[in-house]
Coordinates of C-alpha atoms and ligand atoms in Angstrom, one line a residue:
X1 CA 0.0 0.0 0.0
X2 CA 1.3 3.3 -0.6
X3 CA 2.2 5.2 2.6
X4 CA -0.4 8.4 2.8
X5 CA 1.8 11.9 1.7
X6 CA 1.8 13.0 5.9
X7 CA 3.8 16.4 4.5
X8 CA 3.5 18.8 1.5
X9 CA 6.3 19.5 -0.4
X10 CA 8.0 22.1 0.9
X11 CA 5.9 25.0 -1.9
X12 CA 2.9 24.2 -0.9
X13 CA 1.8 22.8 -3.5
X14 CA 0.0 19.2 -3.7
X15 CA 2.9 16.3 -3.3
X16 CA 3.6 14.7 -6.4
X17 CA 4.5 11.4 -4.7
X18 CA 1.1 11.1 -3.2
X19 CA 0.4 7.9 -5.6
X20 CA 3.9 6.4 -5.5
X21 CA 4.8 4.1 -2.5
X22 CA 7.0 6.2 0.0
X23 CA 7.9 6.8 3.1
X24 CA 9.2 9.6 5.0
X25 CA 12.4 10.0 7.5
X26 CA 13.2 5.8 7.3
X27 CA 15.9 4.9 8.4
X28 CA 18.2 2.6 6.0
X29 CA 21.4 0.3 6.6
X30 CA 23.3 -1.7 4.6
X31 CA 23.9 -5.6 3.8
X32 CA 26.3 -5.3 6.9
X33 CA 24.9 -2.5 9.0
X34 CA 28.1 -0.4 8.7
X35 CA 26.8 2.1 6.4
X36 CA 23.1 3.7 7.6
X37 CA 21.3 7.2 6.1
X38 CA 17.6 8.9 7.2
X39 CA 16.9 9.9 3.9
X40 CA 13.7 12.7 3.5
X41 CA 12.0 10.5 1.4
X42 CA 12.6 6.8 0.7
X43 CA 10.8 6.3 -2.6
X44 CA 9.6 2.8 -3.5
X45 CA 8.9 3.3 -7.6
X46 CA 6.8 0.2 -9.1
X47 CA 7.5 1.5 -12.5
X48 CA 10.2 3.3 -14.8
X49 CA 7.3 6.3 -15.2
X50 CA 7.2 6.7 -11.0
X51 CA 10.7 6.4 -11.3
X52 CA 11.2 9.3 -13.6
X53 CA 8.4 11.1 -12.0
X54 CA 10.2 11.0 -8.6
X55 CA 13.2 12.5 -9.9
X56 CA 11.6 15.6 -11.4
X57 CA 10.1 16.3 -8.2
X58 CA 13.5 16.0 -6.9
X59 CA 14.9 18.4 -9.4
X60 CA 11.7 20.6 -8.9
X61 CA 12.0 20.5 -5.0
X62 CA 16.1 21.0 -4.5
X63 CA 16.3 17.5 -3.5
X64 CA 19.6 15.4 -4.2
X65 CA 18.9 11.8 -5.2
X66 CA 20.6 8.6 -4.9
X67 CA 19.2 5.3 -6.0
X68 CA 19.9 2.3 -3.6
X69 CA 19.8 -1.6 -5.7
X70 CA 20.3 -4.5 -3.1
X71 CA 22.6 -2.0 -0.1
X72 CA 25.0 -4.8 -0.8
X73 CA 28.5 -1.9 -0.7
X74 CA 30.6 -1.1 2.0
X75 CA 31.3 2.3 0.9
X76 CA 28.9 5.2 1.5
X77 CA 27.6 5.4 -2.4
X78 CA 23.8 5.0 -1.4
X79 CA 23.1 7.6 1.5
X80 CA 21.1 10.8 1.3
X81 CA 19.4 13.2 3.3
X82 CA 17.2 13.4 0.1
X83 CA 15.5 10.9 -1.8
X84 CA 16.5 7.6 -1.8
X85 CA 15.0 5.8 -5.2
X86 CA 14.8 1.9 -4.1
X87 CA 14.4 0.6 -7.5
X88 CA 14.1 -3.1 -6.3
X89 CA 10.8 -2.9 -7.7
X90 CA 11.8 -1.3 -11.3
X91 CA 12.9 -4.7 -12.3
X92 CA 12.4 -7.3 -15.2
X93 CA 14.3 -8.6 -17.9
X94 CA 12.9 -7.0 -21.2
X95 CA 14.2 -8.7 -24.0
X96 CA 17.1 -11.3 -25.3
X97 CA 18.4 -11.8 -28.5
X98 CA 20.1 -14.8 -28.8
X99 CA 21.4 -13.9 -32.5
X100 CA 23.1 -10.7 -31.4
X101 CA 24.2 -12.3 -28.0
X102 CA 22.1 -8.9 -25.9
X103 CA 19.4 -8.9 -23.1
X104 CA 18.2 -6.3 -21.9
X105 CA 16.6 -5.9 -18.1
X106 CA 15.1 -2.8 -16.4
X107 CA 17.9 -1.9 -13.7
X108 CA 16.6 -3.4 -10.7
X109 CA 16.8 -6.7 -11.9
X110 CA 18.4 -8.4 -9.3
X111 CA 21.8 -10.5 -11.1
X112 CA 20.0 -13.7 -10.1
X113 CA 16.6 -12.6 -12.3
X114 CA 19.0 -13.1 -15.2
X115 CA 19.4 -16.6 -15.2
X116 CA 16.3 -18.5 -16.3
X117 CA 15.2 -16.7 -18.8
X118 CA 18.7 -16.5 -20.5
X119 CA 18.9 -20.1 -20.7
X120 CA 15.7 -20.3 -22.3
X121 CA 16.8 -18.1 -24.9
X122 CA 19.8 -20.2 -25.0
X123 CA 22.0 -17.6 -23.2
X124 CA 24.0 -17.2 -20.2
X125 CA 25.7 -14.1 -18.4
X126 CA 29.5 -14.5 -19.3
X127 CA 31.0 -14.2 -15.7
X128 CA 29.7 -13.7 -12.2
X129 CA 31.1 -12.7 -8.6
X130 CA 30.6 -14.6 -5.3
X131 CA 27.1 -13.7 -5.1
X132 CA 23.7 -13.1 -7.1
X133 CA 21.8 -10.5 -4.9
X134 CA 23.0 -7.4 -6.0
X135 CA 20.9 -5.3 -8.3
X136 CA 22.2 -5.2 -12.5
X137 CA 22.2 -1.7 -11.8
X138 CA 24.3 -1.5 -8.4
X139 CA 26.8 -4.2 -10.1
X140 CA 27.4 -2.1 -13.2
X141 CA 28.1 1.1 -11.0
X142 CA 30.9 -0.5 -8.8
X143 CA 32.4 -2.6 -11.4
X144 CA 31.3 -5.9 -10.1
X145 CA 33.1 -8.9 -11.5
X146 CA 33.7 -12.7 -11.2
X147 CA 37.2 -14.3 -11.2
X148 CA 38.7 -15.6 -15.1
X149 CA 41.6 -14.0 -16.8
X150 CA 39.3 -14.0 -20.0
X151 CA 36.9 -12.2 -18.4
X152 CA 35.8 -8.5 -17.8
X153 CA 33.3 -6.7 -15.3
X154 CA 29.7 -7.0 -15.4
X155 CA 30.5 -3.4 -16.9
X156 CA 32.5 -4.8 -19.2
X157 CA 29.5 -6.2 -21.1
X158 CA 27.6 -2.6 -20.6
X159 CA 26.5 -1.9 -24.7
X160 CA 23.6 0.5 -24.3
X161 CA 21.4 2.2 -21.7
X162 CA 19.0 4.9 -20.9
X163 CA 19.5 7.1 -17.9
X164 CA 17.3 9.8 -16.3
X165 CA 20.0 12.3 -15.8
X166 CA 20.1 15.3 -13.9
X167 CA 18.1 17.5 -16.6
X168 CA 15.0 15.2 -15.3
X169 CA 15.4 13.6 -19.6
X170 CA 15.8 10.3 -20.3
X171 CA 18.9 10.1 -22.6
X172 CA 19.2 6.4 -24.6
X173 CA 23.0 5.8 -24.9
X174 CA 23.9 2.8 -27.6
X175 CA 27.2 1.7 -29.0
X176 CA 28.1 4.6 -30.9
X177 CA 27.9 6.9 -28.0
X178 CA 31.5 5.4 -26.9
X179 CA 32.6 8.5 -24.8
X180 CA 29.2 8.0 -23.0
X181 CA 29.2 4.3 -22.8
X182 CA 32.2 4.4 -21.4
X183 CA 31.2 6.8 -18.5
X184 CA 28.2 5.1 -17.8
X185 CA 29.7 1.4 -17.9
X186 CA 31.0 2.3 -14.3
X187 CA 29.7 5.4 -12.7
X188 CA 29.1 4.8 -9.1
X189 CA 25.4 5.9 -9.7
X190 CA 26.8 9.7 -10.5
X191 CA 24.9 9.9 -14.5
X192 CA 22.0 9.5 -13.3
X193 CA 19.3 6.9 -12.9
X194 CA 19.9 4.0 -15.1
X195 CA 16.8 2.5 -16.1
X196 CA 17.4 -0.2 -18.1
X197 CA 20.7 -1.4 -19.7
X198 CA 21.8 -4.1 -22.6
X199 CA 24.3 -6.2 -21.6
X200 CA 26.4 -9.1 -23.9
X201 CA 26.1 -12.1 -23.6
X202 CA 27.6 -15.3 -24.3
X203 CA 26.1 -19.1 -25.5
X204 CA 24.6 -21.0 -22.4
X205 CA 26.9 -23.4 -20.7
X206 CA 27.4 -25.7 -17.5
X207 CA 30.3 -25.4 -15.1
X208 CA 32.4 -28.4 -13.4
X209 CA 33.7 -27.1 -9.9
X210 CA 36.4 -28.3 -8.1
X211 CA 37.5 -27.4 -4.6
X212 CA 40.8 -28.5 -3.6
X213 CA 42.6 -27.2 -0.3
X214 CA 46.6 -26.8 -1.5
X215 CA 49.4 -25.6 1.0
X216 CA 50.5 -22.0 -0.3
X217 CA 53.8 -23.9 -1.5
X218 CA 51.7 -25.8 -3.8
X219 CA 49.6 -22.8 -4.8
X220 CA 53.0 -21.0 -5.6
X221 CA 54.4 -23.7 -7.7
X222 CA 51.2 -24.3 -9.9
X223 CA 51.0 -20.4 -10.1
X224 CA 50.9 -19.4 -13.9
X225 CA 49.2 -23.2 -15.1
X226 CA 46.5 -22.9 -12.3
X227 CA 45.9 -18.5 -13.7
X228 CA 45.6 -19.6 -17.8
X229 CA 44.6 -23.1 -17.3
X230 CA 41.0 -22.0 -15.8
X231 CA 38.0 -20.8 -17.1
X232 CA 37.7 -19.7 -13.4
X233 CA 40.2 -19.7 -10.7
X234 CA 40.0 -18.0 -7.4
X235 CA 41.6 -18.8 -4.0
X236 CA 40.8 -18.1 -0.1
X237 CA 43.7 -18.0 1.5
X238 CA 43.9 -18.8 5.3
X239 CA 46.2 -17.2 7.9
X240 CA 44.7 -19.2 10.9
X241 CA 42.8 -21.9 11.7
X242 CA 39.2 -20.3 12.2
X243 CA 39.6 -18.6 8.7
X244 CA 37.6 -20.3 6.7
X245 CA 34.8 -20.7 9.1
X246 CA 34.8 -16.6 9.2
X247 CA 33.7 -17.1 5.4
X248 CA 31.5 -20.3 6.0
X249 CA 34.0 -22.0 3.6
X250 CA 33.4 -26.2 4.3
X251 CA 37.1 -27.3 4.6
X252 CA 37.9 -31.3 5.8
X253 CA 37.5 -31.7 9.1
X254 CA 41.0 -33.6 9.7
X255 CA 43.0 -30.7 7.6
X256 CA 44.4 -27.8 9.0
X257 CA 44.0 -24.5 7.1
X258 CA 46.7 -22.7 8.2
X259 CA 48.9 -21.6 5.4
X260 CA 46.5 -23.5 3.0
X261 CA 44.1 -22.0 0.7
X262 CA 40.4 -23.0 -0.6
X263 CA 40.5 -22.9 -4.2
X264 CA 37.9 -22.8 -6.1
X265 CA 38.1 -23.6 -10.2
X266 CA 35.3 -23.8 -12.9
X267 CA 35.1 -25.1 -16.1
X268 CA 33.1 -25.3 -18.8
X269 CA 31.5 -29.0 -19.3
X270 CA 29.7 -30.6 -21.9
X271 CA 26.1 -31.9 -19.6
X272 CA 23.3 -34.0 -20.4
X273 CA 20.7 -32.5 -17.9
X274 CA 18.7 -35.9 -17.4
X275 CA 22.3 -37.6 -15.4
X276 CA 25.3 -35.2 -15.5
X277 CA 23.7 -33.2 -12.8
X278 CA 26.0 -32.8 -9.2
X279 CA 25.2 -31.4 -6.2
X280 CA 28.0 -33.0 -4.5
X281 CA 30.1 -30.2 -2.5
X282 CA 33.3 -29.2 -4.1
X283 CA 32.8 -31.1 -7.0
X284 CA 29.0 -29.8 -8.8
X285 CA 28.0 -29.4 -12.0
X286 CA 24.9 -27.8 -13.1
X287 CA 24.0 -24.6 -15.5
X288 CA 26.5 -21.9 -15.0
X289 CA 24.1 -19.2 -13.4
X290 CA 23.8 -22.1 -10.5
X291 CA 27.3 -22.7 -9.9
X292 CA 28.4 -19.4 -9.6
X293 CA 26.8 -18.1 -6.7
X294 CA 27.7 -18.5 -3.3
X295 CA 26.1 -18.0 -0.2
X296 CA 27.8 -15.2 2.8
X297 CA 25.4 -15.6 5.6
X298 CA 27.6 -13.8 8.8
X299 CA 27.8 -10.5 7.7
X300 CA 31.8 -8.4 7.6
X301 CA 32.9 -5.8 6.0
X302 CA 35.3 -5.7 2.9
X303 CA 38.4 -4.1 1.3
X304 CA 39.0 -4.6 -2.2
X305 CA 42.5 -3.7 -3.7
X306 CA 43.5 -4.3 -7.6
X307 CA 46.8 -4.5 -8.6
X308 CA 48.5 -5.4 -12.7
X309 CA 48.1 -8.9 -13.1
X310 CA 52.1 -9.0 -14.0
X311 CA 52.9 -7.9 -10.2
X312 CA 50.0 -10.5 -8.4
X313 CA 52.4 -13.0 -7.1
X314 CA 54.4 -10.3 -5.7
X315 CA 51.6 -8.7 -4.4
X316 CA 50.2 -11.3 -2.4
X317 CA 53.0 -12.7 -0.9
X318 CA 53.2 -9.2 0.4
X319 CA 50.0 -9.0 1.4
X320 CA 50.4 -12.7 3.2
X321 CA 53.7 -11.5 5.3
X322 CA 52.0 -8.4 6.8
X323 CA 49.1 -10.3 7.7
X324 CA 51.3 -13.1 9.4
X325 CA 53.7 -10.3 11.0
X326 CA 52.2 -7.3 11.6
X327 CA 48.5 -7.6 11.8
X328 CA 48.2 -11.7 13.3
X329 CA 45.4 -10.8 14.5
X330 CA 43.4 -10.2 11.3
X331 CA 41.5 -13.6 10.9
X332 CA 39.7 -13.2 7.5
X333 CA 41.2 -15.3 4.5
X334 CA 42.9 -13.2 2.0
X335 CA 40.3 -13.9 -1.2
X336 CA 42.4 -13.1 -4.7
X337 CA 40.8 -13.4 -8.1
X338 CA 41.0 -12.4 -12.0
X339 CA 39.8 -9.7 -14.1
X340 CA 40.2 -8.9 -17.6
X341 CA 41.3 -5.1 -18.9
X342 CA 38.1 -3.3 -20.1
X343 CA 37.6 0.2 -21.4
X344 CA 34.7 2.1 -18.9
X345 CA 36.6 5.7 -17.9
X346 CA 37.0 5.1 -14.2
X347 CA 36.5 1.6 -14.2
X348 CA 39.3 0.2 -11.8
X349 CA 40.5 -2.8 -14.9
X350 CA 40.6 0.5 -17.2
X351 CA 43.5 -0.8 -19.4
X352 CA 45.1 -3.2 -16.9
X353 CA 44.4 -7.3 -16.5
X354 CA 44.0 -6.9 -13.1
X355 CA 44.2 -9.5 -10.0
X356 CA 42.3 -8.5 -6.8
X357 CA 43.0 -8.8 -3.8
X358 CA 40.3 -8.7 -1.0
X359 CA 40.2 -9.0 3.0
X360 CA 37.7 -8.5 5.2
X361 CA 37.1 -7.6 9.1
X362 CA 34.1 -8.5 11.6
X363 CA 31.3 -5.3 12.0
X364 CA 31.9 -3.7 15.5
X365 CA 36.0 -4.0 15.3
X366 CA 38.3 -1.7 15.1
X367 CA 40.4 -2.8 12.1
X368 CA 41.4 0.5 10.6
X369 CA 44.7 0.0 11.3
X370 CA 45.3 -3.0 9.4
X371 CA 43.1 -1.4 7.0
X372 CA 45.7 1.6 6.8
X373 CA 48.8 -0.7 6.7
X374 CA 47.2 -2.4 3.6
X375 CA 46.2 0.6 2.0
X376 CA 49.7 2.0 2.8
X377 CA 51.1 -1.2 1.4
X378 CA 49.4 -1.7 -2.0
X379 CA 49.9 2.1 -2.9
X380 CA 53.6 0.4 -3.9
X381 CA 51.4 -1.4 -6.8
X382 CA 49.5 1.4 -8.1
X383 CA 46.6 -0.3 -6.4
X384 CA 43.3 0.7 -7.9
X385 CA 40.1 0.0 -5.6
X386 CA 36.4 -1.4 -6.0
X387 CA 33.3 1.5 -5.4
X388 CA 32.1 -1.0 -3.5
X389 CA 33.8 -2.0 -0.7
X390 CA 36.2 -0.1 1.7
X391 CA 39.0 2.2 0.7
X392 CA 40.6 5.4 0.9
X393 CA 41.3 6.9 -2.4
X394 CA 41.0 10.6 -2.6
X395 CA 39.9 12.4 -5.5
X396 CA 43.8 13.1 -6.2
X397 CA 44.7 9.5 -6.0
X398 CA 42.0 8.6 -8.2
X399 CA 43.1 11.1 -11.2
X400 CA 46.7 9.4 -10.9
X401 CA 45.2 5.8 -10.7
X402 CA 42.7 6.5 -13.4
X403 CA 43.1 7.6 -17.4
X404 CA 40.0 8.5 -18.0
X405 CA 39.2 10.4 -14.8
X406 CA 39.1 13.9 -16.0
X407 CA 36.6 12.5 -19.2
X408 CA 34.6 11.0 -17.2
X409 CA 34.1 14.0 -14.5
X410 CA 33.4 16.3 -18.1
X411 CA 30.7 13.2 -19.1
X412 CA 29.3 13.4 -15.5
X413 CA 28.7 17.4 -15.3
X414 CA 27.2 17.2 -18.5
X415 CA 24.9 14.4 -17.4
X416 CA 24.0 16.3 -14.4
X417 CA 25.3 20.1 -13.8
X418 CA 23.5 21.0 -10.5
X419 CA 24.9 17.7 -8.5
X420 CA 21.4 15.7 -8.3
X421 CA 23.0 12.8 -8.2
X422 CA 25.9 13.4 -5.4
X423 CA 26.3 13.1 -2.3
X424 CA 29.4 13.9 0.1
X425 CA 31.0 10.6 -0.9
X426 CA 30.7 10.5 -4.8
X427 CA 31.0 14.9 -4.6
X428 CA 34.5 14.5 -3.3
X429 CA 35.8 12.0 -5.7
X430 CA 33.2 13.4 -8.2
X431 CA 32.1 16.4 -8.1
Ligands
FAD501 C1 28.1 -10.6 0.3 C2 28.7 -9.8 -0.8 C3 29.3 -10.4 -1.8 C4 29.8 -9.6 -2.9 N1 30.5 -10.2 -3.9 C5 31.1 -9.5 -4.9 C6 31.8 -10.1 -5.9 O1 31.9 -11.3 -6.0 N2 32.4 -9.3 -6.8 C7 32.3 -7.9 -6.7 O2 32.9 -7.2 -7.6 N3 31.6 -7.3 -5.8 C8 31.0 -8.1 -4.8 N4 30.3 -7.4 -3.8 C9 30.1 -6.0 -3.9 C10 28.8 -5.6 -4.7 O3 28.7 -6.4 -5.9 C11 28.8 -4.2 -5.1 O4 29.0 -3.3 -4.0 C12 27.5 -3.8 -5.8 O5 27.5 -2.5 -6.2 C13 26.3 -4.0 -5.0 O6 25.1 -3.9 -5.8 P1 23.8 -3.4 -5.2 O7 22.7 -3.8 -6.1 O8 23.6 -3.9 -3.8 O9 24.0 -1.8 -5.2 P2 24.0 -0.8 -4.0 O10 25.0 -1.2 -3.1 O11 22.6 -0.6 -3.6 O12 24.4 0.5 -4.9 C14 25.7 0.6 -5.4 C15 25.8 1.8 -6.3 O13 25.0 1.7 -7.4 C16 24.1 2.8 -7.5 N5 22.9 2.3 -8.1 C17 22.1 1.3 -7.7 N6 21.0 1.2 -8.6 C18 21.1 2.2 -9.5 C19 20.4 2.6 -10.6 N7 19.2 2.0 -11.0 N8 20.8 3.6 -11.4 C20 22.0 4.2 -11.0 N9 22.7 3.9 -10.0 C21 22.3 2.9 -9.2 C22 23.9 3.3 -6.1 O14 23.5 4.6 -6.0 C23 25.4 3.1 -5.6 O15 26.2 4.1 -6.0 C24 29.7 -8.2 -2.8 C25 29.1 -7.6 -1.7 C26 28.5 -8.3 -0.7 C27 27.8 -7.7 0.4

């Protein structure tokens, strides 16, 4: 039911959100609780029309905007003390064309909406992350990717889109706009509304995992074979004995993780559906869009570090030795994956095959130290950072870090001049 309009705007005049579902002065908190905003307004639209509506009462009123997908960042991209647009609702997938390899999906279509009706099209999503909660929208405005050196972003695949920007129009942005595409593929929610996007897509196909548990010794030795060898490699590695359970990872019970990692591979499998189907643990196989996701029940919080794929060894036996020696009591696995170069202007694999590096601490702990001494460690790599999840790039840091930082800043005043769509986050590295 929509909530009753309990204030007038602040003219007068009747409130235009009087038929849309809202609320006023709600408190909001993220996946993990560490991030949390009252907003004036937390708008639920139903449709792309209440949607747009909203944010030309925003414009009208002097309200900033930010729209909120599944609250599944670490980073304070989402708050406002103005309207939050919940677009949860705003969500289907609109159209796939197996031919051309496209879908297209309205852009609160959550990543796990995507897979069904791909496959019956005869489709899949090439690559996909740990998870399948967030929004398509919220994904594509981090830079949210999967692990496989042949493999980009989910921003990556971003080939059209039409945004309500901050002029209150809706602007449809196809191939050919490349300076535009290439803002929008990761923009940190800063262009405006996206509303629905087109993505690429490849063929369907079924994965084979396997989960194996190797010493880091064996890890090191099988180093470049295990990177080009995989569709999809990944690894977990574990500084103490409780690490893995911190993650819910299921290790042996007679093996002891210290030192060891939990690696995960994929590969594509040839499967008939009537017998080759496995739900056996650490060894499935089933459609892709089923494999993929996992499942992070115990909330934490995350920092996410990417550093040039030619220095990742390096890299993480650095990031292993101060987590042994200075910081021993950081418990979190050290998770390190793959991601292929891509092209969007302040995406952070912006000309550079990239491996991430990612480690995480327990809400309510002070960890900002160790979080410092990793920041202050990886600045040695050039370390570029995810939207998402924790880190402490200032805006000067990110126009070093990133080429097409001062495009994309021209691309987002153009988009939206008056700052609709910033807050004191995305103003500072933004504005
Ligand atoms: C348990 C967990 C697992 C994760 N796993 C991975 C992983 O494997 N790989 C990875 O890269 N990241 C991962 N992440 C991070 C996550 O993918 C990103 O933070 C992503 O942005 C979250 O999407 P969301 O829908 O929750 O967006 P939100 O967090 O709600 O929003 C993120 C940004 O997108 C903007 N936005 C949302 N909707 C729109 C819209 N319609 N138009 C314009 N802007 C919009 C918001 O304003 C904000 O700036 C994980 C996070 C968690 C909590």
């Amino acid at each position: 039911m929509p909530s009753e309009p309990t204030n007038p705007s602040p003219t007068g005049r009747p409130n235009p959100l009087a038929g849309i579902d809202h609320s006023l002065h709600q408190q909001w908190t993220n996946w993990s609780g560490s991030q949390s905003a009252t907003p004036a307004y937390t708008v639920r639209p139903r449709t792309e029309q209440e949607a747009i509506d909203t944010v030309r009462f925003a414009i009208r009123e002097g309200y900033p905007v930010r729209a909120l997908g599944a609250g599944h960042s670490f980073t304070p991209v989402v708050q406002t003390g103005g309207i939050l647009l919940d677009m949860q609702h705003v969500s289907a997938v609109t159209g796939t064309d197996a031919e051309k390899r496209r879908v297209r999906a309205l852009g609160g279509t959550a990543i796990r909406e995507f897979g069904p009706p791909l496959w019956e099209a005869g489709l899949s999503l090439a690559n996909q992350g740990d998870v399948d909660h967030q929004s398509i929208a919220g994904a594509l405005s981090t830079g949210t990717h999967g692990s496989g050196t042949e493999f980009g972003s989910f921003s990556s695949t971003l080939k059209g889109a039409r945004i309500l920007n901050g002029h209150g129009e809706v602007v449809e942005i196809t191939e050919k706009d490349v300076r535009e595409l290439r803002a929008a593929q990761v923009a940190v929610g800063t262009l405006g509304i996206l509303l629905e996007v087109e993505l690429e897509v490849v063929p369907r196909y079924h994965l084979q995992e396997q989960i194996t548990y190797p010493t880091w010794e064996e890890s090191r030795a099988s180093w470049d074979r295990d990177i080009a060898d995989n569709r999809h490699y990944s690894f977990l590695w574990c500084p103490h004995e409780g690490s893995a359970e911190l993650y819910e990872l299921p290790t042996p019970d007679d093996l002891s993780m210290v030192n060891r990692s939990y690696t995960k591979r994929y590969n594509e499998v040839e499967l008939d559906e009537s017998t080759g189907v496995s739900a056996e643990k650490g060894s499935r196989r089933d459609r892709a869009y089923r494999i993929y996701p996992g499942g992070f029940g115990i909330p934490f919080h995350e920092l996410e570090y990417y550093v040039d794929s030619r220095h990742a060894l390096e890299a993480v036996e650095a990031m292993q030795d101060l987590m042994r020696n200075r910081h021993p009591e950081q418990q979190y696995p050290l998770e390190v994956r793959w991601v292929k170069q891509d092209e969007g202007l302040i995406s952070p694999f912006q000309g550079r095959d990239t491996t991430v590096l990612s480690v995480s601490g327990a809400p309510g702990t002070d960890y900002w130290p160790y979080l410092l001494d990793v920041d202050a460690m990886l600045q040695g790599f050039d370390a570029r950072a995810h939207w998402g999840k924790i880190h402490l790039l200032t805006r000067d840091r990110v126009a070093e870090l990133y080429p097409g930082y001062e495009e994309f800043v021209a691309v987002r005043r153009e988009f939206d001049p008056n700052g609709v769509f910033l807050n004191d986050h995305t103003r500072a590295l933004f504005g």
